Short mmCIF file of C-alpha atoms and ligand atoms in Angstrom, two decimals:
data_model
loop_
_atom_site.label_atom_id
_atom_site.label_comp_id
_atom_site.label_asym_id
_atom_site.label_seq_id
_atom_site.Cartn_x
_atom_site.Cartn_y
_atom_site.Cartn_z
CA MET A 170 -34.17 7.92 -28.55
CA GLU A 171 -32.03 6.29 -31.25
CA GLN A 172 -28.97 4.50 -29.87
CA PRO A 173 -25.51 4.69 -31.48
CA PRO A 174 -24.19 1.34 -32.81
CA ARG A 175 -22.57 -1.02 -30.32
CA PRO A 176 -18.88 -0.26 -29.76
CA THR A 177 -16.01 -2.45 -30.89
CA THR A 178 -13.00 -3.36 -28.76
CA PHE A 179 -9.31 -2.77 -29.44
CA ASP A 180 -5.99 -3.34 -27.73
CA PHE A 181 -5.02 -0.41 -25.52
CA HIS A 182 -1.57 -0.71 -23.90
CA GLY A 183 -2.12 -4.45 -23.70
CA VAL A 184 -5.71 -4.34 -22.36
CA CYS A 185 -8.93 -4.87 -24.34
CA MET A 186 -10.87 -1.58 -24.26
CA THR A 187 -13.51 0.53 -26.07
CA GLU A 188 -13.77 4.25 -26.78
CA ILE A 189 -16.16 4.65 -23.85
CA VAL A 190 -13.22 3.92 -21.56
CA THR A 191 -10.32 5.46 -23.46
CA GLY A 192 -12.03 8.47 -25.09
CA ASN A 193 -11.08 10.93 -22.33
CA TRP A 194 -7.75 9.33 -21.47
CA ASP A 195 -5.54 12.39 -21.00
CA ASN A 196 -8.02 14.01 -18.65
CA VAL A 197 -8.35 10.76 -16.72
CA GLN A 198 -4.59 10.41 -16.36
CA ASP A 199 -4.25 14.07 -15.33
CA PHE A 200 -7.19 13.87 -12.90
CA LYS A 201 -6.50 15.75 -9.67
CA ALA A 202 -7.56 13.51 -6.84
CA ARG A 203 -8.17 15.10 -3.44
CA PRO A 204 -6.87 13.47 -0.24
CA ASP A 205 -10.39 12.68 0.99
CA ASP A 206 -11.60 11.14 -2.30
CA VAL A 207 -12.67 7.50 -1.97
CA LEU A 208 -12.10 5.35 -5.03
CA ILE A 209 -14.20 2.20 -5.54
CA VAL A 210 -12.58 -0.14 -8.04
CA THR A 211 -13.80 -3.46 -9.40
CA TYR A 212 -13.54 -5.68 -12.40
CA PRO A 213 -16.95 -5.16 -14.10
CA LYS A 214 -19.90 -6.94 -12.49
CA ALA A 215 -18.16 -7.59 -9.18
CA GLY A 216 -20.69 -5.62 -7.12
CA THR A 217 -19.64 -2.04 -7.86
CA THR A 218 -23.14 -0.65 -7.45
CA TRP A 219 -23.74 -2.57 -4.23
CA VAL A 220 -20.57 -1.25 -2.59
CA SER A 221 -21.08 2.25 -4.06
CA TYR A 222 -24.50 2.39 -2.45
CA ILE A 223 -23.15 1.11 0.88
CA LEU A 224 -20.48 3.81 0.87
CA ASP A 225 -22.93 6.51 -0.20
CA LEU A 226 -25.23 5.59 2.71
CA LEU A 227 -22.33 5.47 5.16
CA TYR A 228 -21.18 8.95 4.21
CA PHE A 229 -24.42 10.71 3.32
CA GLY A 230 -27.34 8.52 4.49
CA THR A 231 -28.16 10.60 7.55
CA VAL A 232 -26.63 13.97 6.68
CA ASP A 233 -28.41 14.24 3.32
CA PRO A 234 -31.37 11.83 3.05
CA ASP A 235 -32.79 13.68 -0.01
CA ARG A 236 -29.73 12.64 -1.97
CA GLN A 237 -30.92 9.02 -1.77
CA THR A 238 -34.33 9.73 -3.22
CA SER A 239 -33.48 12.28 -5.90
CA ILE A 240 -30.06 11.48 -7.41
CA PRO A 241 -29.34 8.22 -9.26
CA ILE A 242 -26.35 6.28 -7.92
CA ASN A 243 -24.33 6.79 -11.12
CA LYS A 244 -24.49 10.55 -10.47
CA ARG A 245 -23.77 10.24 -6.75
CA VAL A 246 -20.76 8.03 -7.47
CA PRO A 247 -19.45 9.18 -10.87
CA PHE A 248 -17.58 6.85 -13.17
CA LEU A 249 -14.02 8.21 -13.49
CA GLU A 250 -13.11 6.99 -16.98
CA MET A 251 -16.60 7.29 -18.53
CA ALA A 252 -16.41 8.94 -21.96
CA LYS A 253 -19.80 8.42 -23.61
CA ARG A 254 -20.17 10.91 -26.44
CA THR A 255 -23.69 11.93 -25.43
CA LEU A 256 -22.91 12.62 -21.76
CA PRO A 257 -20.51 14.76 -19.73
CA THR A 258 -17.31 12.80 -19.12
CA GLY A 259 -16.57 11.26 -15.74
CA THR A 260 -13.83 13.78 -15.05
CA GLU A 261 -16.11 16.73 -15.92
CA THR A 262 -18.79 15.43 -13.56
CA LEU A 263 -16.25 14.82 -10.80
CA ASN A 264 -14.64 18.22 -11.16
CA GLN A 265 -18.06 19.81 -10.66
CA LEU A 266 -18.98 17.82 -7.56
CA THR A 267 -19.28 20.02 -4.50
CA THR A 268 -19.98 17.31 -1.91
CA THR A 269 -17.13 15.81 0.08
CA PRO A 270 -15.84 13.25 0.15
CA ARG A 271 -16.17 12.46 -3.52
CA LEU A 272 -17.03 8.81 -4.03
CA ILE A 273 -15.56 7.71 -7.35
CA LYS A 274 -16.22 4.54 -9.33
CA SER A 275 -13.66 2.96 -11.64
CA HIS A 276 -12.92 -0.36 -13.31
CA LEU A 277 -9.36 0.56 -14.24
CA PRO A 278 -6.62 -2.06 -14.03
CA VAL A 279 -4.18 -0.94 -11.34
CA GLN A 280 -1.51 0.23 -13.81
CA PHE A 281 -3.94 2.78 -15.29
CA VAL A 282 -5.03 4.48 -12.06
CA PRO A 283 -4.19 8.21 -12.27
CA LYS A 284 -1.07 8.91 -10.25
CA SER A 285 -2.69 11.60 -8.12
CA PHE A 286 -4.68 8.91 -6.26
CA TRP A 287 -1.39 7.40 -5.09
CA GLU A 288 0.22 10.78 -4.41
CA GLN A 289 -2.75 11.87 -2.28
CA ARG A 290 -2.93 8.48 -0.58
CA CYS A 291 -6.67 8.31 -1.23
CA LYS A 292 -8.61 5.46 0.31
CA ILE A 293 -9.33 2.77 -2.28
CA VAL A 294 -11.92 0.02 -1.90
CA TYR A 295 -11.34 -2.88 -4.30
CA VAL A 296 -14.11 -5.44 -4.71
CA ALA A 297 -13.38 -8.84 -6.26
CA ARG A 298 -16.00 -11.39 -7.30
CA ASN A 299 -15.38 -14.96 -8.36
CA ALA A 300 -14.42 -15.29 -12.00
CA LYS A 301 -17.29 -17.55 -13.04
CA ASP A 302 -20.10 -15.40 -11.68
CA CYS A 303 -18.42 -12.31 -13.12
CA ALA A 304 -18.41 -13.98 -16.53
CA VAL A 305 -22.12 -14.82 -16.38
CA SER A 306 -23.09 -11.38 -15.09
CA TYR A 307 -20.91 -9.64 -17.70
CA PHE A 308 -22.48 -11.74 -20.47
CA HIS A 309 -26.02 -10.72 -19.48
CA PHE A 310 -24.90 -7.12 -19.02
CA GLY A 311 -23.59 -7.18 -22.60
CA ARG A 312 -26.95 -8.44 -23.81
CA MET A 313 -28.94 -5.69 -22.09
CA ASN A 314 -26.57 -2.73 -22.47
CA LYS A 315 -26.08 -1.34 -25.95
CA SER A 316 -23.01 0.58 -24.79
CA GLN A 317 -21.27 -2.81 -24.56
CA PRO A 318 -19.96 -4.84 -27.51
CA ASP A 319 -22.37 -7.54 -28.68
CA PRO A 320 -21.56 -10.53 -26.42
CA GLY A 321 -22.64 -13.14 -29.01
CA ASP A 322 -23.61 -16.57 -27.73
CA TRP A 323 -22.59 -17.77 -24.25
CA ASN A 324 -19.97 -20.27 -25.39
CA SER A 325 -18.07 -17.84 -27.61
CA TYR A 326 -18.40 -15.14 -24.94
CA LEU A 327 -16.85 -17.43 -22.33
CA GLU A 328 -13.93 -18.12 -24.66
CA LYS A 329 -13.36 -14.37 -25.14
CA TYR A 330 -13.62 -13.81 -21.40
CA MET A 331 -11.02 -16.47 -20.62
CA GLU A 332 -8.69 -14.84 -23.18
CA GLY A 333 -9.26 -11.37 -21.69
CA GLN A 334 -10.95 -10.15 -24.87
CA VAL A 335 -13.72 -8.23 -23.07
CA ILE A 336 -13.70 -4.60 -21.90
CA TYR A 337 -11.08 -4.07 -19.15
CA GLY A 338 -9.29 -7.20 -20.26
CA SER A 339 -8.50 -10.27 -18.24
CA TRP A 340 -10.31 -10.89 -14.94
CA PHE A 341 -7.17 -12.72 -13.83
CA GLU A 342 -4.80 -9.84 -14.43
CA HIS A 343 -7.21 -7.35 -12.86
CA VAL A 344 -7.72 -9.15 -9.54
CA ILE A 345 -4.12 -10.40 -9.31
CA ASN A 346 -2.48 -7.04 -10.03
CA TRP A 347 -4.74 -5.25 -7.54
CA TRP A 348 -4.04 -7.99 -4.99
CA ASP A 349 -0.30 -7.54 -5.47
CA LYS A 350 -0.63 -3.78 -5.09
CA LYS A 351 -2.62 -4.24 -1.89
CA GLN A 352 0.32 -6.09 -0.30
CA THR A 353 2.37 -2.88 -0.23
CA CYS A 354 -0.40 -0.28 0.02
CA SER A 355 -2.26 0.14 3.30
CA ASN A 356 -4.74 2.53 1.71
CA ILE A 357 -6.35 -0.31 -0.27
CA HIS A 358 -9.20 -2.30 1.30
CA TYR A 359 -9.58 -5.53 -0.70
CA MET A 360 -12.95 -7.21 -0.23
CA SER A 361 -15.13 -9.73 -2.03
CA TYR A 362 -18.70 -9.99 -3.26
CA GLU A 363 -18.89 -13.45 -1.72
CA ASP A 364 -17.92 -12.17 1.75
CA LEU A 365 -20.53 -9.43 1.42
CA SER A 366 -23.17 -11.99 0.48
CA GLN A 367 -22.20 -14.21 3.35
CA ASP A 368 -22.02 -11.62 6.13
CA LEU A 369 -23.07 -8.11 5.21
CA GLY A 370 -22.82 -6.80 8.80
CA ARG A 371 -19.24 -8.01 9.24
CA GLU A 372 -18.18 -6.53 5.90
CA VAL A 373 -19.82 -3.18 6.68
CA ASP A 374 -17.96 -3.14 9.99
CA ARG A 375 -14.68 -3.83 8.19
CA LEU A 376 -15.40 -1.08 5.69
CA CYS A 377 -16.18 1.35 8.53
CA ALA A 378 -12.94 0.44 10.31
CA PHE A 379 -10.99 1.08 7.10
CA LEU A 380 -12.77 4.35 6.33
CA GLY A 381 -12.69 5.60 9.94
CA LEU A 382 -16.49 5.80 10.20
CA SER A 383 -18.63 4.90 13.21
CA PRO A 384 -22.33 4.76 12.33
CA SER A 385 -24.83 4.07 15.11
CA ALA A 386 -26.42 0.63 15.46
CA GLU A 387 -29.66 2.06 14.04
CA GLU A 388 -27.89 3.58 11.04
CA LYS A 389 -26.25 0.24 10.33
CA GLU A 390 -29.59 -1.57 10.54
CA ASN A 391 -31.17 0.93 8.14
CA LEU A 392 -28.25 0.56 5.78
CA LYS A 393 -28.42 -3.23 5.82
CA ALA A 394 -32.13 -3.13 4.95
CA ALA A 395 -31.59 -0.61 2.14
CA VAL A 396 -28.78 -2.52 0.43
CA LYS A 397 -30.53 -5.91 0.33
CA PHE A 398 -30.83 -7.19 -3.23
CA ASP A 399 -34.66 -6.97 -3.29
CA SER A 400 -34.70 -3.44 -1.89
CA MET A 401 -32.12 -2.27 -4.41
CA LYS A 402 -33.94 -3.96 -7.27
CA GLU A 403 -37.06 -1.92 -6.46
CA ASN A 404 -35.16 1.32 -5.91
CA LYS A 405 -35.14 3.44 -9.09
CA MET A 406 -32.22 5.49 -7.78
CA VAL A 407 -29.92 2.45 -7.71
CA ASN A 408 -31.35 -0.06 -10.21
CA TYR A 409 -30.13 1.80 -13.31
CA SER A 410 -33.66 2.08 -14.73
CA THR A 411 -32.80 5.71 -15.55
CA VAL A 412 -30.06 4.75 -18.04
CA PRO A 413 -31.41 4.67 -21.63
CA SER A 414 -28.76 2.35 -23.13
CA MET A 415 -29.88 -0.45 -20.80
CA ASP A 416 -32.85 -2.59 -21.78
CA GLN A 417 -33.95 -4.12 -18.51
CA LYS A 418 -36.51 -6.27 -20.33
CA VAL A 419 -33.65 -8.15 -21.98
CA SER A 420 -31.98 -8.70 -18.59
CA PRO A 421 -32.37 -6.59 -15.44
CA PHE A 422 -29.30 -4.73 -14.16
CA LEU A 423 -29.95 -6.27 -10.74
CA ARG A 424 -30.32 -9.68 -12.30
CA LYS A 425 -29.96 -12.45 -9.67
CA GLY A 426 -27.54 -11.19 -7.04
CA LYS A 427 -26.45 -14.71 -6.11
CA VAL A 428 -23.19 -16.52 -5.51
CA ALA A 429 -22.78 -19.55 -7.82
CA ASP A 430 -25.39 -18.68 -10.44
CA TRP A 431 -22.61 -19.79 -12.82
CA LYS A 432 -23.80 -23.34 -12.16
CA ASN A 433 -26.91 -22.55 -14.20
CA HIS A 434 -24.80 -21.48 -17.19
CA PHE A 435 -21.58 -23.49 -17.40
CA THR A 436 -21.71 -26.90 -19.06
CA VAL A 437 -19.53 -29.62 -17.55
CA ALA A 438 -17.03 -29.18 -20.41
CA GLN A 439 -16.95 -25.39 -20.04
CA ASN A 440 -16.40 -25.76 -16.32
CA GLU A 441 -13.54 -28.22 -16.75
CA LYS A 442 -11.82 -25.97 -19.25
CA PHE A 443 -12.34 -22.90 -17.07
CA ASP A 444 -10.91 -24.68 -14.02
CA GLU A 445 -7.80 -25.58 -16.02
CA VAL A 446 -7.29 -22.00 -17.15
CA TYR A 447 -7.95 -20.76 -13.62
CA LYS A 448 -5.41 -23.13 -12.10
CA GLN A 449 -2.78 -22.03 -14.57
CA LYS A 450 -3.40 -18.27 -14.31
CA MET A 451 -3.74 -18.21 -10.51
CA LYS A 452 -0.87 -20.57 -9.74
CA ASN A 453 1.40 -17.89 -8.29
CA CYS A 454 -1.34 -15.91 -6.54
CA THR A 455 -2.24 -16.26 -2.85
CA LEU A 456 -5.70 -14.74 -3.36
CA LYS A 457 -8.54 -17.19 -2.70
CA ILE A 458 -12.07 -16.29 -3.81
CA CYS A 459 -14.72 -18.93 -3.32
CA SER A 460 -17.09 -19.56 -6.19
CA GLU A 461 -19.78 -21.07 -3.98
CA ILE A 462 -20.83 -20.51 -0.37
P1 A3P B 773 -25.79 -10.54 -11.27
O1 A3P B 773 -25.77 -10.19 -12.71
O2 A3P B 773 -25.06 -11.83 -10.98
O3 A3P B 773 -27.14 -10.54 -10.66
P2 A3P B 773 -21.84 -4.15 -10.91
O4 A3P B 773 -22.57 -3.20 -10.04
O5 A3P B 773 -20.38 -4.24 -10.64
O6 A3P B 773 -22.15 -3.93 -12.35
O7 A3P B 773 -22.35 -5.62 -10.54
C1 A3P B 773 -23.64 -6.04 -10.84
C2 A3P B 773 -23.86 -7.37 -10.16
O8 A3P B 773 -23.97 -7.15 -8.74
C3 A3P B 773 -25.16 -8.03 -10.61
O9 A3P B 773 -24.93 -9.43 -10.49
C4 A3P B 773 -26.12 -7.51 -9.54
O10 A3P B 773 -27.31 -8.25 -9.41
C5 A3P B 773 -25.23 -7.65 -8.31
N1 A3P B 773 -25.74 -6.87 -7.17
C6 A3P B 773 -26.04 -5.56 -7.12
N2 A3P B 773 -26.56 -5.24 -5.92
C7 A3P B 773 -26.60 -6.37 -5.20
C8 A3P B 773 -27.05 -6.70 -3.88
N3 A3P B 773 -27.59 -5.79 -3.09
N4 A3P B 773 -26.95 -7.98 -3.46
C9 A3P B 773 -26.40 -8.92 -4.26
N5 A3P B 773 -25.96 -8.68 -5.54
C10 A3P B 773 -26.07 -7.42 -5.98
#
């Protein structure tokens, strides 16, 4: 099938965006969240699919096993702000969902979250990933996904990324503003990709405590096996092989799944510059995310 041209970015209320994010804006802002909705929010490439799959298994793994083998993850956990011309919008898909709770994916900066999620006090899981690995993963995602702007070469991409000129804007503003919000909002669970990589069992337990779920030991073991990188990479229902805009031969969606792959991409000079920018931008923030484990 012929693909539309790659999108261009523009400034949207101070954040770099594309039509695919802003094209259904009024419906997104007016979205009627339900009290039992669970919102999963990340800056792109922070492990959204990983955590979405964990949550889907926690809620539906035993009650509806067919769901895991017949419905791709992007349909099980719809993308709230998605507005691709050729597909139903995220809000249309969500409004038609009959299963509860609805698991909802979003990359929105905190200031853009529809107000009904706050009014309904929905549970929100925020996943952060270190800035350097996010940059590398986002770069390769741009190469393989024609719904993304052309990333260009790695060096110029990294410059754009540091300036927040990629879709959803600055990594710094995203993780900092969500971190600040978390300090006053007990319905936000703030977790990291690195913690998940380091101790999956502990992080699943923390998620369960936050969500009020108590899976059996056997269910947890099954879940941990299913969400391993290699298992997910082979699983057509979670590896995005069903999405036509993604060319997995250019770069697989489940690419490396490692902490500190940035070391294979950053030159010494790029790393020094990035560390300077990081120090400056994060100077007033108490959040610590390790970029190697
Ligand atoms: P890499 O490109 O570094 O491999 P998102 O789902 O937010 O788009 O994030 C995608 C990133 O999460 C990719 O990172 C992908 O490989 C990684 N990922 C997905 N599932 C994973 C898993 N089970 N274990 C480790 N990393 C995973």
